[in-house]
Coordinates of C-alpha atoms in Angstrom, one line a residue:
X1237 CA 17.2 -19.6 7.6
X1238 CA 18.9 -16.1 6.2
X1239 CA 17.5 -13.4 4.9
X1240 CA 19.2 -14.1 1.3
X1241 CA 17.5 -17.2 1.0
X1242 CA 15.6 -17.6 -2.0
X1243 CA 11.9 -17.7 -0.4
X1244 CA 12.8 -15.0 1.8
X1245 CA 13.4 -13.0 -1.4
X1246 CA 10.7 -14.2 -3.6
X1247 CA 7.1 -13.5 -3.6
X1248 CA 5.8 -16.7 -3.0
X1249 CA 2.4 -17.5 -2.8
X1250 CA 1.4 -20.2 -0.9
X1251 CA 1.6 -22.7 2.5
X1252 CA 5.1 -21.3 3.2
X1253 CA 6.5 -20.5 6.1
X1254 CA 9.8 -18.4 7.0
X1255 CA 11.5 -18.1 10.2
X1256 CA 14.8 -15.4 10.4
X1257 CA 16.1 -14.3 13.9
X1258 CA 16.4 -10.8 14.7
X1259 CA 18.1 -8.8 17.3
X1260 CA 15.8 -5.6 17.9
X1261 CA 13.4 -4.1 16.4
X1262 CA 15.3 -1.9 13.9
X1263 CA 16.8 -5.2 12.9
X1264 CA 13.4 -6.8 12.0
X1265 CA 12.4 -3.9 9.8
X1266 CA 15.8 -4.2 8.0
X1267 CA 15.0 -7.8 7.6
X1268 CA 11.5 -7.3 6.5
X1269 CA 12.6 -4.2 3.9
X1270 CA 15.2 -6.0 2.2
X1271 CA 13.5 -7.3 -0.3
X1272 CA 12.3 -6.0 -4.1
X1273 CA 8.8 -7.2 -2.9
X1274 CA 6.0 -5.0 -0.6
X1275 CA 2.9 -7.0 -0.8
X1276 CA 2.1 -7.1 3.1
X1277 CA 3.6 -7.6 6.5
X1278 CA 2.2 -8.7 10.2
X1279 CA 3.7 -7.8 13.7
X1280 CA 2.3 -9.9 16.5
X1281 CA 3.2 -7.7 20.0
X1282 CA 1.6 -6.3 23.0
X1283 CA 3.4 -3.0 22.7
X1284 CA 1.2 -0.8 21.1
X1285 CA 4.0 1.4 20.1
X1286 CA 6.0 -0.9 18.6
X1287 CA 3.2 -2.2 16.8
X1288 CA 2.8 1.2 15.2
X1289 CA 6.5 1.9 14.5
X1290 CA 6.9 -1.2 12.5
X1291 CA 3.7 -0.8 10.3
X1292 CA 5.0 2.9 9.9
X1293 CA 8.4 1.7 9.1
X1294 CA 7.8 -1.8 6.9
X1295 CA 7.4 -1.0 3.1
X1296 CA 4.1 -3.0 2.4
X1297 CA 0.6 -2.0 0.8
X1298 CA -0.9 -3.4 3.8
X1299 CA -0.2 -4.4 7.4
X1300 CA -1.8 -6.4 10.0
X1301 CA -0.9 -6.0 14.0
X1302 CA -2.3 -9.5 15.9
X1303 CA -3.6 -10.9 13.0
X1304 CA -3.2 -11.4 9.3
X1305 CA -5.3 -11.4 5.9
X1306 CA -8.1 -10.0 8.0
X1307 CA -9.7 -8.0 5.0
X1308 CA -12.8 -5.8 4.4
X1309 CA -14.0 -4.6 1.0
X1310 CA -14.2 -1.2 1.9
X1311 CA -10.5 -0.9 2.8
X1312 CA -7.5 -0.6 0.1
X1313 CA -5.6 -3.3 -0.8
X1314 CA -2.3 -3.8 -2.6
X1315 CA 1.4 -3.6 -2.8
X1316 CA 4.0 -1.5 -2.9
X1317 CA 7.7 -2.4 -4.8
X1318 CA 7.6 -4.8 -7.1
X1319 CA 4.7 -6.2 -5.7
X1320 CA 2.5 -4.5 -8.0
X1321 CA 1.2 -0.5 -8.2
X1322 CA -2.4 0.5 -6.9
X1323 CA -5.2 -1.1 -4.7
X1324 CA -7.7 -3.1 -5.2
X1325 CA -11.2 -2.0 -2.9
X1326 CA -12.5 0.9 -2.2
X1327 CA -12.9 4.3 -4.5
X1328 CA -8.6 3.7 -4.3
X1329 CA -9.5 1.2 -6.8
X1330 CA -11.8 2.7 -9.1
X1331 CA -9.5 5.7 -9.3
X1332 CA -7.1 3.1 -11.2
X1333 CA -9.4 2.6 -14.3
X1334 CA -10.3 6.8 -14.0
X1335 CA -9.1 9.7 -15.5
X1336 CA -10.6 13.4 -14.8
X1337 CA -11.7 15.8 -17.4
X1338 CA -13.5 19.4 -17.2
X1339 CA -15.7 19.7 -19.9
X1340 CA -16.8 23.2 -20.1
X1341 CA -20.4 23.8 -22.2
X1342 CA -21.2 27.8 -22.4
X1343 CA -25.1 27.3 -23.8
X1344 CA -25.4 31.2 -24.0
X1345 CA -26.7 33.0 -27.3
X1346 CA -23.7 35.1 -27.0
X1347 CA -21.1 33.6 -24.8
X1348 CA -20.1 36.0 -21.8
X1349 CA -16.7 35.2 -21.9
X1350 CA -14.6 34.3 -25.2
X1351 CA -11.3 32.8 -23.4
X1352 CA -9.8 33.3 -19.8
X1353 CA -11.1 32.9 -16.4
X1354 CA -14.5 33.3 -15.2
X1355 CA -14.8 35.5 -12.0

């Protein structure tokens, strides 16, 4: 299969499974980035660094080494590109429906300070 296939390109969610050769390692992350979609990405190796290069260097919201779809609901998840903006779990989550505000109440009789910093 090549990389400009059309389910190699597409987010596609179901029982599918792709198979593209690569040369290297540089090659597979080439492969793996070029694409419009970022929604997650596996490495199966023994090489510890490798392992870490690649989830450092593969554009996805999340990334498995040895395993895949192993989630917890304290850890973010979501993806990146046009696989969709902000995470799901987590307080990464709640930040998305959240919006800070300072509301400042002076309950003085006579307020200490009219406008400006308080030292």
């Amino acid at each position: 299969m090549s990389n400009a296939a059309k389910a190699a390109q597409q987010e596609i969610f179901g029982p599918v499974v792709t198979a593209i050769p690569f040369e290297d390692e540089a090659h597979a992350i080439a492969l793996a980035n070029a694409t419009n979609f970022g929604l997650a990405g596996a490495v199966w190796t023994a090489d510890v660094g490798r392992a870490h290069r690649m989830a450092d260097a593969v554009r996805a919201g999340t990334f498995w080494i040895n395993s895949y779809k192993a989630i917890h609901v304290s850890s973010p998840f979501g993806g990146s590109l046009s696989s969709g903006f902000g995470r799901s779990s987590r307080t990464d989550a709640l930040m998305e429906y959240t919006s800070a505000k300072s509301v400042w109440l002076d309950s003085a009789p006579k307020p200490r300070i009219a406008f400006g910093y308080v030292s």
